[in-house]
Amino acid sequence: IPYHRTNNYSCIMGEPSSSTTDGNDTPKSETRKRKAASPSDEKKTHETASTDFSNAPASTTNTTTTMQPLFQEGEQPQKKFYRQRAHCNPLSHNDSFSYPIHPSRFDWTVDHYPSFANKSDETDEVNNNKTNTNNLQPTVLDVGCGFGGLTMALGELLPSTTLILGLEIRAKVTEYVRLRIVAARSGGNKNGNGTHHNVSVMRTNTQKFLPNYFRPRSLEKLFFCFPDPHFKRKNHPRRIISER
């Protein structure tokens, strides 16, 4: 392609030609320079910039932001915001869980079943003295409760005096179930009445810390609604139901 001057470009890959006009026999390049050099435009630009910074609200100038929860207490949560990888290594030491040294040292009425707090205190079986725990504990466990479908259903099927507890190792999933229970207790269900006062959820590692929460022969029902075969010999220590 020959290099020659055209009406729009001085050469291939070159700058626009200054020979083009804007209809008033004035080159467009000169018109742009005059507009850019206009003192009134500079004044407007300066005023606009000063107005934007001076009238900015204080919240926008603060660089620190506070994280707000997705849902407030009593609102029905949405599952899509709490999804998490289904598999979790129960032998991992990455997460630190707090657990009692003995089942009698754990009070289930503080965070899990506050409506049952009027029960009489029990006597510690080890030290033979009064403790701050109440004579009650969950007797139905849903191990690996997931998003709480079975746990919530058991709260409606079983008597209201039967305490049901869902156990889950994943943090986001546990928070979702907790919000579901809080919403049901505050009347967020279809009937508008508070229910599921005998249902709760707790994040813990069942394989390691289950004896720290429950006495021997104190449970009535345990639900394992997930596959736990681990047929490979190297994965046998990861079984929850195991002879080892």
Short mmCIF file of C-alpha atoms in Angstrom, two decimals:
data_model
loop_
_atom_site.label_atom_id
_atom_site.label_comp_id
_atom_site.label_asym_id
_atom_site.label_seq_id
_atom_site.Cartn_x
_atom_site.Cartn_y
_atom_site.Cartn_z
CA ILE A 1 0.00 0.00 0.00
CA PRO A 2 1.57 3.29 -1.02
CA TYR A 3 2.19 5.90 1.63
CA HIS A 4 0.13 8.92 0.63
CA ARG A 5 -1.85 11.66 2.28
CA THR A 6 -5.60 11.09 2.62
CA ASN A 7 -8.44 13.18 3.89
CA ASN A 8 -8.51 11.49 7.29
CA TYR A 9 -4.99 10.20 7.99
CA SER A 10 -1.63 11.59 6.99
CA CYS A 11 -0.20 8.10 6.60
CA ILE A 12 -0.84 4.57 7.60
CA MET A 13 -0.74 4.29 11.43
CA GLY A 14 -0.16 8.06 11.55
CA GLU A 15 -1.93 10.87 13.34
CA PRO A 16 -5.11 12.45 11.98
CA SER A 17 -4.46 15.03 9.33
CA SER A 18 -4.67 18.66 10.31
CA SER A 19 -6.13 19.50 6.90
CA THR A 20 -9.60 18.37 7.97
CA THR A 21 -11.96 21.18 8.89
CA ASP A 22 -15.02 21.51 11.10
CA GLY A 23 -17.15 23.30 8.49
CA ASN A 24 -15.92 26.81 9.33
CA ASP A 25 -12.61 26.52 7.45
CA THR A 26 -10.87 26.04 10.79
CA PRO A 27 -8.73 22.97 11.38
CA LYS A 28 -10.20 20.68 13.97
CA SER A 29 -6.88 20.38 15.79
CA GLU A 30 -6.85 24.14 16.39
CA THR A 31 -10.46 24.01 17.57
CA ARG A 32 -9.57 21.39 20.14
CA LYS A 33 -6.63 23.46 21.41
CA ARG A 34 -8.86 26.54 21.80
CA LYS A 35 -11.47 24.57 23.77
CA ALA A 36 -8.85 23.03 26.05
CA ALA A 37 -7.24 26.41 26.66
CA SER A 38 -10.53 28.10 27.54
CA PRO A 39 -10.19 29.74 31.01
CA SER A 40 -13.89 29.23 31.76
CA ASP A 41 -13.51 25.45 31.35
CA GLU A 42 -10.52 25.40 33.68
CA LYS A 43 -12.49 27.33 36.28
CA LYS A 44 -15.43 24.94 36.00
CA THR A 45 -13.13 21.96 36.29
CA HIS A 46 -11.50 23.39 39.40
CA GLU A 47 -14.85 24.20 41.01
CA THR A 48 -16.21 20.75 40.26
CA ALA A 49 -13.19 19.02 41.72
CA SER A 50 -13.27 21.11 44.87
CA THR A 51 -17.02 20.55 45.28
CA ASP A 52 -16.68 16.76 44.97
CA PHE A 53 -14.11 16.53 47.74
CA SER A 54 -15.55 19.12 50.08
CA ASN A 55 -19.12 17.77 49.98
CA ALA A 56 -18.15 14.12 50.27
CA PRO A 57 -19.90 12.44 53.21
CA ALA A 58 -17.80 11.35 56.13
CA SER A 59 -18.65 7.69 55.61
CA THR A 60 -17.06 7.66 52.16
CA THR A 61 -13.82 9.22 53.34
CA ASN A 62 -13.39 6.60 56.08
CA THR A 63 -11.34 3.69 54.77
CA THR A 64 -12.40 1.25 57.50
CA THR A 65 -15.59 -0.70 56.77
CA THR A 66 -17.67 -2.88 59.07
CA MET A 67 -18.77 -6.27 57.75
CA GLN A 68 -22.51 -6.72 58.11
CA PRO A 69 -24.12 -10.17 58.42
CA LEU A 70 -26.05 -11.46 55.46
CA PHE A 71 -29.13 -12.10 57.59
CA GLN A 72 -30.24 -10.72 60.92
CA GLU A 73 -31.30 -12.86 63.87
CA GLY A 74 -34.81 -14.17 63.21
CA GLU A 75 -34.66 -13.93 59.41
CA GLN A 76 -34.89 -17.03 57.28
CA PRO A 77 -31.44 -17.55 55.68
CA GLN A 78 -30.84 -18.54 52.07
CA LYS A 79 -28.84 -21.67 51.45
CA LYS A 80 -26.95 -20.29 48.45
CA PHE A 81 -24.92 -17.98 50.68
CA TYR A 82 -23.77 -20.75 53.03
CA ARG A 83 -22.62 -23.51 50.70
CA GLN A 84 -19.32 -25.15 51.55
CA ARG A 85 -17.27 -28.08 50.35
CA ALA A 86 -18.94 -31.29 51.46
CA HIS A 87 -15.80 -33.13 52.54
CA CYS A 88 -13.78 -32.24 55.62
CA ASN A 89 -10.89 -34.08 57.17
CA PRO A 90 -11.87 -35.05 60.75
CA LEU A 91 -8.23 -35.83 61.60
CA SER A 92 -7.05 -32.31 60.78
CA HIS A 93 -5.78 -30.06 63.57
CA ASN A 94 -6.30 -26.83 61.63
CA ASP A 95 -9.46 -25.95 63.56
CA SER A 96 -9.42 -25.57 67.32
CA PHE A 97 -12.63 -26.59 69.08
CA SER A 98 -13.50 -25.80 72.66
CA TYR A 99 -14.92 -28.73 74.59
CA PRO A 100 -15.61 -29.59 78.24
CA ILE A 101 -13.40 -31.91 80.22
CA HIS A 102 -16.46 -33.83 81.41
CA PRO A 103 -20.10 -33.95 80.23
CA SER A 104 -21.32 -32.71 83.62
CA ARG A 105 -19.35 -29.49 83.14
CA PHE A 106 -21.32 -28.41 80.09
CA ASP A 107 -24.55 -26.44 80.49
CA TRP A 108 -26.87 -27.08 77.54
CA THR A 109 -29.31 -24.36 78.57
CA VAL A 110 -26.96 -21.44 78.01
CA ASP A 111 -26.65 -21.37 74.24
CA HIS A 112 -28.71 -24.31 73.02
CA TYR A 113 -31.93 -24.80 75.02
CA PRO A 114 -32.67 -21.61 76.99
CA SER A 115 -36.36 -22.47 77.38
CA PHE A 116 -35.39 -25.50 79.49
CA ALA A 117 -33.33 -23.47 81.96
CA ASN A 118 -35.74 -23.95 84.88
CA LYS A 119 -34.66 -27.51 85.60
CA SER A 120 -33.04 -28.43 88.88
CA ASP A 121 -29.28 -28.62 89.15
CA GLU A 122 -27.53 -31.95 89.33
CA THR A 123 -24.69 -33.23 91.42
CA ASP A 124 -21.35 -33.83 89.84
CA GLU A 125 -20.70 -37.56 89.66
CA VAL A 126 -16.92 -37.12 89.79
CA ASN A 127 -16.31 -34.55 92.52
CA ASN A 128 -19.65 -34.98 94.33
CA ASN A 129 -20.42 -31.29 94.47
CA LYS A 130 -22.85 -28.89 92.88
CA THR A 131 -22.20 -27.76 89.34
CA ASN A 132 -23.73 -25.08 87.16
CA THR A 133 -25.17 -27.58 84.72
CA ASN A 134 -28.79 -28.64 84.50
CA ASN A 135 -30.05 -32.18 84.65
CA LEU A 136 -30.70 -32.46 80.94
CA GLN A 137 -28.85 -33.13 77.72
CA PRO A 138 -29.78 -34.00 74.12
CA THR A 139 -30.80 -37.60 73.63
CA VAL A 140 -31.23 -37.56 69.84
CA LEU A 141 -28.22 -36.67 67.67
CA ASP A 142 -28.08 -35.97 63.95
CA VAL A 143 -24.38 -36.46 63.23
CA GLY A 144 -23.32 -34.60 60.10
CA CYS A 145 -26.63 -32.74 59.95
CA GLY A 146 -25.66 -30.72 56.87
CA PHE A 147 -28.19 -27.96 56.21
CA GLY A 148 -30.50 -29.24 58.92
CA GLY A 149 -33.29 -30.88 56.95
CA LEU A 150 -33.59 -33.94 59.17
CA THR A 151 -32.80 -32.00 62.34
CA MET A 152 -35.67 -29.57 61.75
CA ALA A 153 -38.03 -32.39 60.78
CA LEU A 154 -37.26 -34.33 63.95
CA GLY A 155 -38.19 -31.27 65.99
CA GLU A 156 -41.70 -31.52 64.61
CA LEU A 157 -42.07 -35.32 64.74
CA LEU A 158 -40.67 -36.04 68.21
CA PRO A 159 -42.19 -34.75 71.47
CA SER A 160 -41.31 -31.23 72.53
CA THR A 161 -39.59 -32.57 75.65
CA THR A 162 -37.06 -34.57 73.59
CA LEU A 163 -33.91 -32.57 73.01
CA ILE A 164 -32.46 -32.87 69.51
CA LEU A 165 -28.99 -31.76 68.51
CA GLY A 166 -27.44 -31.47 65.06
CA LEU A 167 -23.67 -31.88 64.88
CA GLU A 168 -21.71 -30.43 61.97
CA ILE A 169 -18.02 -29.77 61.41
CA ARG A 170 -18.34 -27.07 58.71
CA ALA A 171 -18.61 -23.51 60.00
CA LYS A 172 -20.77 -21.93 57.29
CA VAL A 173 -23.22 -24.81 57.23
CA THR A 174 -23.53 -24.74 61.03
CA GLU A 175 -24.31 -21.03 60.94
CA TYR A 176 -27.03 -21.63 58.36
CA VAL A 177 -28.73 -24.25 60.55
CA ARG A 178 -28.44 -21.99 63.59
CA LEU A 179 -30.18 -19.16 61.75
CA ARG A 180 -32.92 -21.56 60.67
CA ILE A 181 -33.54 -22.57 64.27
CA VAL A 182 -33.52 -18.96 65.49
CA ALA A 183 -36.03 -18.01 62.78
CA ALA A 184 -38.31 -20.89 63.77
CA ARG A 185 -38.13 -19.99 67.46
CA SER A 186 -38.93 -16.34 66.78
CA GLY A 187 -42.03 -17.19 64.76
CA GLY A 188 -40.51 -17.08 61.30
CA ASN A 189 -42.39 -20.18 60.14
CA LYS A 190 -45.61 -20.35 58.18
CA ASN A 191 -47.85 -20.43 61.26
CA GLY A 192 -46.15 -17.46 62.87
CA ASN A 193 -45.68 -19.33 66.15
CA GLY A 194 -42.37 -20.05 67.84
CA THR A 195 -41.35 -23.69 67.44
CA HIS A 196 -38.24 -25.88 67.58
CA HIS A 197 -37.29 -24.87 71.11
CA ASN A 198 -36.04 -28.42 71.61
CA VAL A 199 -33.72 -28.29 68.56
CA SER A 200 -30.19 -26.92 68.41
CA VAL A 201 -26.99 -27.26 66.42
CA MET A 202 -23.33 -27.28 67.40
CA ARG A 203 -20.11 -27.16 65.42
CA THR A 204 -17.66 -29.75 66.65
CA ASN A 205 -15.63 -32.76 65.59
CA THR A 206 -17.83 -35.71 66.53
CA GLN A 207 -15.10 -38.26 65.96
CA LYS A 208 -12.86 -36.66 68.58
CA PHE A 209 -15.03 -34.88 71.13
CA LEU A 210 -18.31 -36.79 71.36
CA PRO A 211 -17.35 -38.43 74.73
CA ASN A 212 -16.67 -34.99 76.18
CA TYR A 213 -20.32 -33.96 75.77
CA PHE A 214 -22.33 -37.12 76.47
CA ARG A 215 -22.17 -39.75 79.17
CA PRO A 216 -22.05 -43.42 78.29
CA ARG A 217 -25.46 -44.97 77.54
CA SER A 218 -27.18 -41.56 77.66
CA LEU A 219 -28.30 -41.33 74.02
CA GLU A 220 -31.48 -42.78 72.57
CA LYS A 221 -31.05 -42.24 68.82
CA LEU A 222 -28.18 -41.38 66.51
CA PHE A 223 -28.67 -40.55 62.84
CA PHE A 224 -25.88 -40.88 60.28
CA CYS A 225 -27.41 -39.75 57.00
CA PHE A 226 -24.22 -39.71 54.97
CA PRO A 227 -21.97 -42.45 53.59
CA ASP A 228 -19.26 -43.42 56.03
CA PRO A 229 -17.71 -46.57 54.53
CA HIS A 230 -14.11 -45.52 53.88
CA PHE A 231 -13.45 -48.91 52.31
CA LYS A 232 -9.73 -48.22 51.88
CA ARG A 233 -7.66 -49.50 54.76
CA LYS A 234 -5.69 -46.27 55.03
CA ASN A 235 -8.94 -44.37 55.56
CA HIS A 236 -10.31 -46.61 58.31
CA PRO A 237 -9.20 -44.16 61.04
CA ARG A 238 -11.50 -41.58 59.44
CA ARG A 239 -14.60 -43.66 60.12
CA ILE A 240 -16.96 -42.37 62.74
CA ILE A 241 -18.53 -45.79 63.25
CA SER A 242 -15.53 -48.02 63.74
CA GLU A 243 -14.19 -50.74 66.03
CA ARG A 244 -10.80 -49.05 66.28
#
